[in-house]
Coordinates of C-alpha atoms and ligand atoms in Angstrom, one line a residue:
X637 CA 0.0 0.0 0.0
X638 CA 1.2 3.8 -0.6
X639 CA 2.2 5.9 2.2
X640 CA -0.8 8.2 1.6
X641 CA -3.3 5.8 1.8
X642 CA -6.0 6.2 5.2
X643 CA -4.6 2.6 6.8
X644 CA -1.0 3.4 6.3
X645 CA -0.7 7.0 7.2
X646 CA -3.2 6.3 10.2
X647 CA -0.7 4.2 11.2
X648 CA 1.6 6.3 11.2
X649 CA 3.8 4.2 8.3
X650 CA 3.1 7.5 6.1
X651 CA 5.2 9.4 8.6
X652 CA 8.5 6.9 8.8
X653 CA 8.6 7.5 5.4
X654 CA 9.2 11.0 5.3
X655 CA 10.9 11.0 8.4
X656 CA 13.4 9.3 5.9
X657 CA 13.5 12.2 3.3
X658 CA 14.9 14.3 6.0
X659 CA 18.6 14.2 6.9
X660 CA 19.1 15.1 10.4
X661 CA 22.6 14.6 12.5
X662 CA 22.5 11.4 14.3
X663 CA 21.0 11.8 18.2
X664 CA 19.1 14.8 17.4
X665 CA 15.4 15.8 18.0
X666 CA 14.7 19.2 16.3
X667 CA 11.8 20.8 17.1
X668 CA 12.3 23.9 15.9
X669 CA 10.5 23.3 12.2
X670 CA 9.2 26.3 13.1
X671 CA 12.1 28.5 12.8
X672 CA 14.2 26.6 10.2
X673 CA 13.0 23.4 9.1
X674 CA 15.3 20.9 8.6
X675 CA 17.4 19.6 5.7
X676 CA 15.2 17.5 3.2
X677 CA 17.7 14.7 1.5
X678 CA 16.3 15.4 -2.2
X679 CA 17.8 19.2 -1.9
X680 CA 21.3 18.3 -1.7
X681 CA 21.0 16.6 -5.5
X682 CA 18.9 19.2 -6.5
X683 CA 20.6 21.8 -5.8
X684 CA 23.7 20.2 -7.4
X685 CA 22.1 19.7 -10.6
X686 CA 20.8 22.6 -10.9
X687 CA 24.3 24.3 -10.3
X688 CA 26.2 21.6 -12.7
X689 CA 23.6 21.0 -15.4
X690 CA 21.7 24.3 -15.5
X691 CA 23.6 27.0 -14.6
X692 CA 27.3 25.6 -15.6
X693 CA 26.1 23.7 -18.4
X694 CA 23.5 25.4 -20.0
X695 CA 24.3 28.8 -18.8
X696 CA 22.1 31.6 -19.3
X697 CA 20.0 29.6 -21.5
X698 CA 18.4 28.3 -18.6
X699 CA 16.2 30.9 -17.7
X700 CA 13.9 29.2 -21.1
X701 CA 15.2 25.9 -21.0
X702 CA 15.4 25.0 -17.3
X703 CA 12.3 26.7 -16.8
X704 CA 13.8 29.1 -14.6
X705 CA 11.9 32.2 -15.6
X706 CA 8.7 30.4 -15.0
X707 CA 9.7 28.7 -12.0
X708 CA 8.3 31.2 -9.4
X709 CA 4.2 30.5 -10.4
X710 CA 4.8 26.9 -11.1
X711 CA 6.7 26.6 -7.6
X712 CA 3.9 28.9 -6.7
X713 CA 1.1 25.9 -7.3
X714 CA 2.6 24.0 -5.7
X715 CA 2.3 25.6 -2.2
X716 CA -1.2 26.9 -3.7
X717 CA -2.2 23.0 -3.0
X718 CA -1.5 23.4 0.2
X719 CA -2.9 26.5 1.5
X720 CA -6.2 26.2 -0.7
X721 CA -5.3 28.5 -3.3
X722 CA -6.6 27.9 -6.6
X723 CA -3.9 27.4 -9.6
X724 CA -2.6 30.7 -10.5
X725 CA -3.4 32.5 -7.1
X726 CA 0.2 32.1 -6.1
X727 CA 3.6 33.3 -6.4
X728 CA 7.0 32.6 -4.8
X729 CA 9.7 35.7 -4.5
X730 CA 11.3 38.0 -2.2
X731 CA 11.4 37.6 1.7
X732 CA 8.3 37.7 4.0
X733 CA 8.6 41.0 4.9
X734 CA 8.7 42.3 1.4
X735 CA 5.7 40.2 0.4
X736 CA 3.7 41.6 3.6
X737 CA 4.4 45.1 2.2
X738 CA 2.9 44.5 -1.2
X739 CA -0.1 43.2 0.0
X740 CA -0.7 45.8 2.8
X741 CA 0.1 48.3 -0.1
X742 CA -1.9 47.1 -2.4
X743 CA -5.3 47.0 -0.3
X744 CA -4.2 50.1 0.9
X745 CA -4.9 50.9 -2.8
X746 CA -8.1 49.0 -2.8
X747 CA -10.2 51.6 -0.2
X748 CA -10.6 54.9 1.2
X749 CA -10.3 54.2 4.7
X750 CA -7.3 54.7 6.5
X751 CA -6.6 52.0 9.5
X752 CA -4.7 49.3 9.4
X753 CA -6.0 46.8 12.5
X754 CA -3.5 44.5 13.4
X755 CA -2.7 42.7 16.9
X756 CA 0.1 43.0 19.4
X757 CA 1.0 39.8 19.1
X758 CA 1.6 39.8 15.5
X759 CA 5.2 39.6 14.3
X760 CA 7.3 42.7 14.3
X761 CA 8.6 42.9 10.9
X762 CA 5.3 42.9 9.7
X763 CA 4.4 45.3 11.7
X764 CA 7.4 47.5 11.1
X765 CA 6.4 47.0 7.5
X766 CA 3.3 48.0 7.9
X767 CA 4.5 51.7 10.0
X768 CA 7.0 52.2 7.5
X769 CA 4.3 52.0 4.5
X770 CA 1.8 54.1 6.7
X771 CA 4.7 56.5 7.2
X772 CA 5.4 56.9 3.9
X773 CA 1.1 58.0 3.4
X774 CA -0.5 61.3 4.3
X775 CA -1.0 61.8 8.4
X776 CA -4.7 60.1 8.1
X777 CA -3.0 56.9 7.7
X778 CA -2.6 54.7 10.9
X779 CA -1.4 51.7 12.6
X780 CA -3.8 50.5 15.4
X781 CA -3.0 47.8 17.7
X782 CA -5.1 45.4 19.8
X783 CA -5.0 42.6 22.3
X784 CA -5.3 39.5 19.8
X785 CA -8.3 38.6 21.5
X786 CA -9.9 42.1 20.7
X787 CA -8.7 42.2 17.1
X788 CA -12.2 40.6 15.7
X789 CA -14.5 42.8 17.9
X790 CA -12.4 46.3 17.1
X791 CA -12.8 45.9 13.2
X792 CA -15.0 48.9 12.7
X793 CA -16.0 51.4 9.4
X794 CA -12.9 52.9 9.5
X795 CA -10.3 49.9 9.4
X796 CA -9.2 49.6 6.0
X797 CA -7.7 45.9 6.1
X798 CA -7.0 43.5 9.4
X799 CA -3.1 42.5 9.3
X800 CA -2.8 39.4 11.2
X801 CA -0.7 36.1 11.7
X802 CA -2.8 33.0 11.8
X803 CA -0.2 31.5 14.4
X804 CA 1.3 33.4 17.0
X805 CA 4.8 33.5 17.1
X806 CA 5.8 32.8 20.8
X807 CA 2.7 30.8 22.3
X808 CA 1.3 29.1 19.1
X809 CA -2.1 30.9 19.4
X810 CA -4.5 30.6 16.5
X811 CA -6.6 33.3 15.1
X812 CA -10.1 31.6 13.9
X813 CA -8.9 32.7 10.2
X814 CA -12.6 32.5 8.6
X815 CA -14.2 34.5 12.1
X816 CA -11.5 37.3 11.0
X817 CA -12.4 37.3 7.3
X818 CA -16.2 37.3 7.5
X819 CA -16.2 39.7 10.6
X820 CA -13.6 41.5 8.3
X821 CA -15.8 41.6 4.9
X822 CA -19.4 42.6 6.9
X823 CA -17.5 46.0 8.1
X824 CA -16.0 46.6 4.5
X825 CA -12.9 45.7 5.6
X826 CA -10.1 43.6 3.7
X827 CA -8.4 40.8 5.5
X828 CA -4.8 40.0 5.1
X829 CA -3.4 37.0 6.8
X830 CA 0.5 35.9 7.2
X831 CA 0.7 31.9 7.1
X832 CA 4.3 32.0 8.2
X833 CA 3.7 29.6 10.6
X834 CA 0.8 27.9 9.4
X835 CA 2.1 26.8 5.7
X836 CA 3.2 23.3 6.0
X837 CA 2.1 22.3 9.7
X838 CA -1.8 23.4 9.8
X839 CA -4.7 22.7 7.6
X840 CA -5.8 26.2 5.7
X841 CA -8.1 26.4 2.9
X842 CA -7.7 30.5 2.1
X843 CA -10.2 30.0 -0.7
X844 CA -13.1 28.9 1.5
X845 CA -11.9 31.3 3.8
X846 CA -12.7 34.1 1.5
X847 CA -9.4 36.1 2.5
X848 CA -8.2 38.7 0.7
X849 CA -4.2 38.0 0.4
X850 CA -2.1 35.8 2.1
X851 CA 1.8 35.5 2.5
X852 CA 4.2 33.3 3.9
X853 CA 7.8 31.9 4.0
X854 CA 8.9 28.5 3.1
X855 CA 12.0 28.2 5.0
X856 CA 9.9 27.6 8.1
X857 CA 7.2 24.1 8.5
X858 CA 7.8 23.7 4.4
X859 CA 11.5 23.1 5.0
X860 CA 13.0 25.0 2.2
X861 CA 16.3 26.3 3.7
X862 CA 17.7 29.4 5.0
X863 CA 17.1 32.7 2.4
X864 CA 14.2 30.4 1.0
X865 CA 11.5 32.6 -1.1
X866 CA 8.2 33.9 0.3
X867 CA 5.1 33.6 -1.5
X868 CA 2.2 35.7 -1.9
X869 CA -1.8 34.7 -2.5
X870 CA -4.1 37.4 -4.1
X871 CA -8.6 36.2 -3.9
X872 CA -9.0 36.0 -7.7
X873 CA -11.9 38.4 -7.7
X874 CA -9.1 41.0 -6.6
X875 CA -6.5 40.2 -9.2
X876 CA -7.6 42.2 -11.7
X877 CA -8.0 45.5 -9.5
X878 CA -5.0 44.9 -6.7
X879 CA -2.4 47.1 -7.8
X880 CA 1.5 46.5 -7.7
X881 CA 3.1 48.8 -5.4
X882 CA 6.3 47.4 -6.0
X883 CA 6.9 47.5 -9.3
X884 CA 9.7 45.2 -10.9
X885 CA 10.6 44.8 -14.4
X886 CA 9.2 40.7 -13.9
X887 CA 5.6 42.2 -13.0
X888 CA 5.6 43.6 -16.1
X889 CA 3.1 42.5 -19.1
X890 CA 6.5 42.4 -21.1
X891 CA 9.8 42.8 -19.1
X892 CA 12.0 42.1 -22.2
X893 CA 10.2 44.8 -24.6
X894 CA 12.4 46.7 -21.8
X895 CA 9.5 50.0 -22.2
X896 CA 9.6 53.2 -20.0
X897 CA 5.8 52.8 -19.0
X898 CA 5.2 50.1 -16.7
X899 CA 1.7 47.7 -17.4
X900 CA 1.2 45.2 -14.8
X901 CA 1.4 41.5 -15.9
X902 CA -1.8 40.2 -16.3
X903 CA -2.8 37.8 -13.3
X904 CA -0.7 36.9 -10.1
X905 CA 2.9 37.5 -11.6
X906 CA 2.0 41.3 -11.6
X907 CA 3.2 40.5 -7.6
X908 CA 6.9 39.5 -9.1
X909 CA 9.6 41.8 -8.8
X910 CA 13.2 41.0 -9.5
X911 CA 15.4 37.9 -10.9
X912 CA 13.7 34.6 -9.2
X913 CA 16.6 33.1 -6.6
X914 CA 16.9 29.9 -9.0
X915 CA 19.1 27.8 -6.5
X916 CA 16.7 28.8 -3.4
X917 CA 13.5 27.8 -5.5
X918 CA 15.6 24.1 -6.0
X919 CA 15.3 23.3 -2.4
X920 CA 12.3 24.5 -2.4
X921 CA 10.9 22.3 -4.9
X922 CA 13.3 19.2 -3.3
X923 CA 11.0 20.2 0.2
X924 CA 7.6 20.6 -1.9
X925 CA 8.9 16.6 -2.7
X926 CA 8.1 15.1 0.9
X927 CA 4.5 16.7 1.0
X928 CA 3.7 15.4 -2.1
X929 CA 5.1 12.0 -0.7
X930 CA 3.4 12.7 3.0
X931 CA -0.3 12.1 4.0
X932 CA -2.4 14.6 3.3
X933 CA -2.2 17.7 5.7
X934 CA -5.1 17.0 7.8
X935 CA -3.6 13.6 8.6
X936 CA -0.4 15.8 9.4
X937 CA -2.2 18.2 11.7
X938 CA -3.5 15.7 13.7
X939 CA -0.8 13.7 14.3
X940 CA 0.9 16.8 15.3
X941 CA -1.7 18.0 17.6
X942 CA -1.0 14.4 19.2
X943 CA 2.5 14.9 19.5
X944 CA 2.2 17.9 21.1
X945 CA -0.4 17.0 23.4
X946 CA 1.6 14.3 24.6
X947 CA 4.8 16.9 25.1
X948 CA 2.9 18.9 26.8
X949 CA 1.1 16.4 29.3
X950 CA 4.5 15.0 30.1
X951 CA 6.4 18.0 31.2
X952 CA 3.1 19.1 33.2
X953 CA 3.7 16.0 34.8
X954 CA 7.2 16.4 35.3
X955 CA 8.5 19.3 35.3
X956 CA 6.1 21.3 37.5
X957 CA 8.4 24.7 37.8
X958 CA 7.6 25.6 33.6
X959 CA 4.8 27.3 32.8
X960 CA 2.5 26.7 29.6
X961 CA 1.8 29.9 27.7
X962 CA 0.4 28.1 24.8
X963 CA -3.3 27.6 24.1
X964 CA -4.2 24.1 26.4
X965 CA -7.0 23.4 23.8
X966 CA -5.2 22.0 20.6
X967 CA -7.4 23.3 18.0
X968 CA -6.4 26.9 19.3
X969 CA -2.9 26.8 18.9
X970 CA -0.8 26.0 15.9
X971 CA 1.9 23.4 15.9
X972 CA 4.3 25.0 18.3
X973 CA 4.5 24.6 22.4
X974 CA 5.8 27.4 24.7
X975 CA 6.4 27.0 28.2
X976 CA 7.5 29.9 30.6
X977 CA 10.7 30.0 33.0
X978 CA 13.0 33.1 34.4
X979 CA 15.5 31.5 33.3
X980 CA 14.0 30.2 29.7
X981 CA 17.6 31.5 27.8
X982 CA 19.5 28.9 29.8
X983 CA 17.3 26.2 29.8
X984 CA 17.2 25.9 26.2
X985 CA 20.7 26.4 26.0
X986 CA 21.1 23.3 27.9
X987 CA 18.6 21.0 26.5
X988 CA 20.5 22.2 22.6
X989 CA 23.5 21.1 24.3
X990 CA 21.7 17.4 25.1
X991 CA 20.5 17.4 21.7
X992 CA 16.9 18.5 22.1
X993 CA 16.8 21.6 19.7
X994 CA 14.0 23.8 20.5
X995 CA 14.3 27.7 20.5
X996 CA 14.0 31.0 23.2
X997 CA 11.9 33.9 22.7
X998 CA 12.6 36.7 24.4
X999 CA 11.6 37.7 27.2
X1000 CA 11.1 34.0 29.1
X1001 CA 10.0 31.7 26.7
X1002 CA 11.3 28.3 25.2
X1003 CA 9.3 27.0 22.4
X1004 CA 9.3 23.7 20.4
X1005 CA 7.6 23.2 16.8
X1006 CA 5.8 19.4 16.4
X1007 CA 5.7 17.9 12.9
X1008 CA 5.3 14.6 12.7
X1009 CA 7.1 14.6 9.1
X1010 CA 10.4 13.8 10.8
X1011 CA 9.7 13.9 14.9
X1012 CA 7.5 10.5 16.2
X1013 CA 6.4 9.8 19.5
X1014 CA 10.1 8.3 20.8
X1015 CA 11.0 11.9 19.7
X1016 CA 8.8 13.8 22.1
X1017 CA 9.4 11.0 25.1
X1018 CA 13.2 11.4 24.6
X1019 CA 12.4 15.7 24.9
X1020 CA 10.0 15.1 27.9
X1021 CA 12.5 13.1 29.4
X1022 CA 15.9 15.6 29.1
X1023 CA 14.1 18.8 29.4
X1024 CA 12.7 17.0 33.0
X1025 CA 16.5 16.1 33.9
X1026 CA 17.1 19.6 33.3
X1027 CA 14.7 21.5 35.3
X1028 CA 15.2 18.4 38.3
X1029 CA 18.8 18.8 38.4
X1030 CA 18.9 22.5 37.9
X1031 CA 21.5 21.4 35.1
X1032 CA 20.7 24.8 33.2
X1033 CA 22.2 26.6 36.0
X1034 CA 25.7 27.4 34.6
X1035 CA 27.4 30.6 33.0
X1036 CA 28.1 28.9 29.6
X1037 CA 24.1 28.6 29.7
X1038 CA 23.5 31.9 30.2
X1039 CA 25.7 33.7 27.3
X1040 CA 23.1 35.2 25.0
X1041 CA 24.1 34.9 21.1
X1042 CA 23.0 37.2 18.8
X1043 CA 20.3 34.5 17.2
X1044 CA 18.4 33.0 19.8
Ligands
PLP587 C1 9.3 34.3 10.4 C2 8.3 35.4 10.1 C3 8.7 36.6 9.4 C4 10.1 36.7 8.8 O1 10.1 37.5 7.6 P1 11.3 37.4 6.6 O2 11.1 38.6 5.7 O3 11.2 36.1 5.9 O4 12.6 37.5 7.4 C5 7.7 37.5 9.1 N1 6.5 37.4 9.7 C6 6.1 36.4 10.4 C7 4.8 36.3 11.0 C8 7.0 35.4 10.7 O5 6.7 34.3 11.5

């Protein structure tokens, strides 16, 4: 039997499969998929054929005959099937940040109102990307920030479009995406949600949803590597109408008739800017591999929810002195668990150095990301077990532990 059909992935067989596209360093369990997924096997090859046979044999020739130039909407399918997005709602390019700016600017575009609602829990680049656009606008232009839980009930007449991450960041909190949108569209407001942390770990259809753009990263739960592309969804009723901000020569109708005027390319590539990054878009299309091998996501995001469930019902048991600052009810928080400590830097530091990679978030949070792609059940027992030695033994207590690096 395949390792997408219900017995076997039920089973969990699906899931030792994939675990097996993945290389890891021996002894490891990395739960932090939700930071910087790990390295699938099939990128390594890729990667080096695309370097040897494309661009050192075929040289610039392969932007036609590699595919190269078309790469970024093809790629951009891809992911489409696994957000809900229709074929040819989505394109990869750029970094997060820049993909959140062309959205916001765009609806910005779309309306006369003036307010962008987003949440205090929402990530900062996004929101720094959002005050440097509003900055950029006349004074009636503004940035207004709620408690998360207050962002659906303050969407009022005068909010232009609601700017929010579907999973928190630090405690794995999960905005009810469709609540937003519909609360969103019956105030005449446009929704705009970031999947950073959803893409690739959580079930999201953003069609049936009805929201207006989306964006995410792939270097995150779709594994893609470091510097790995964003991508960008725009509803097809607003494709026509959204207007580029941004404009680069590869949103163009015709970049290579190389004309002064700029005319938008018809459908999503008028969100392309510059040159595609054809060796990041290789990995990415070596990680797209495993969840076209893997069950289907729902089958992912419940095996994760029971991964983390069982994480977090171990170290209530065990390790009484941490804190859980994630959602306790499953289907309101992503796939990520964050527990709180005073001392959360050193703690992690420790467990890293016993080969349970997790990450710290500032100012006393560790957090660990649960995929079942490449972590299973001995996984999460070996965690619960060292982070428990840890906290018993006090064995975080030590200067090395508490040296903060730059990344943390
Ligand atoms: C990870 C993350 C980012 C990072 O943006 P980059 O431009 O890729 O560095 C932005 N927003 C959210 C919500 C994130 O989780």
């Amino acid at each position: 039997m395949g390792d997408s059909g219900p017995a076997a992935s039920s089973a969990g067989a699906g899931f030792a499969a994939t675990k097996a596209m993945f290389t890891l360093p021996p002894d490891i369990v990395y739960m932090d998929g939700n930071s910087l997924g790990p390295l699938p096997a099939g990128a390594l090859p890729r990667l080096s054929s695309t370097v040897a046979e494309e661009w050192g044999a075929m040289l610039i020739s392969s932007w036609n005959k590699a595919g190269w130039m078309a790469q970024p909407n093809a790629v951009g399918d891809r992911i489409g099937r696994l957000i809900g997005a229709q074929p040819g709602t989505v394109t990869v390019g750029d970094t997060l940040s820049i993909k959140v700016y062309q959205c916001l600017a765009a609806a910005l575009r779309m309306t006369r109102r003036k307010v962008v609602l987003s949440d205090d829990g929402n990530f900062p680049s996004d929101l720094y990307m959002a005050s440097g656009l509003i900055d950029q606008l006349d004074d009636a232009h503004e940035l207004r920030l709620v408690p998360p839980e207050e962002l659906e009930s303050r969407i009022d007449d005068t909010v232009a479009a609601v700017l929010f991450t579907e999973v928190d960041y630090r405690t794995g909190r999960l905005h009810d995406l469709k609540r937003i949108v519909e609360a969103a569209h019956e105030r005449g407001a446009l929704a705009i949600v970031d999947l950073a942390h959803t893409a690739g770990a959580c079930e999201v259809d953003v069609a049936r949803s009805g929201v207006d753009f989306a964006v995410g990263c792939t270097y995150k739960y779709l594994n893609a590597g470091p510097g790995a592309p964003a991508f960008i969804y725009v509803a097809p009723r607003h494709i026509e109408t959204a207007e580029p901000v941004l404009r680069g020569w590869l949103g163009h109708a015709r970049p290579f008739d190389f004309t002064l005027q700029y005319e938008p390319a018809a459908g999503i590539s008028k969100f392309r800017i510059g040159t595609p990054p054809v060796l990041q878009m290789a990995c990415l299309e070596a990680a797209l591999d495993v969840f076209e091998a893997a069950p289907p996501m729902s089958e992912i995001r419940r095996r994760s929810m029971e991964l983390s469930q069982s994480f977090i019902d171990g170290v209530e048991a065990r390790c009484p002195m941490l804190t859980l600052a994630s959602p306790r009810n499953p289907r309101e928080r992503g796939s990520q668990v964050s527990f709180r400590f005073h001392e959360a830097y050193a703690v992690m530091q420790c467990l890293i150095s016993r080969g349970v990679i997790g990450d710290f978030r500032a100012p006393d949070m560790i957090r660990f990301g649960f995929t079942p792609l490449y972590l299973d059940a001995q996984d999460v027992d070996r965690a619960v077990d060292t982070l428990s030695e840890v906290m018993a033994m006090r064995l975080w207590d030590e200067d090395r532990f508490k040296k903060k690096s730059f990344v943390t």
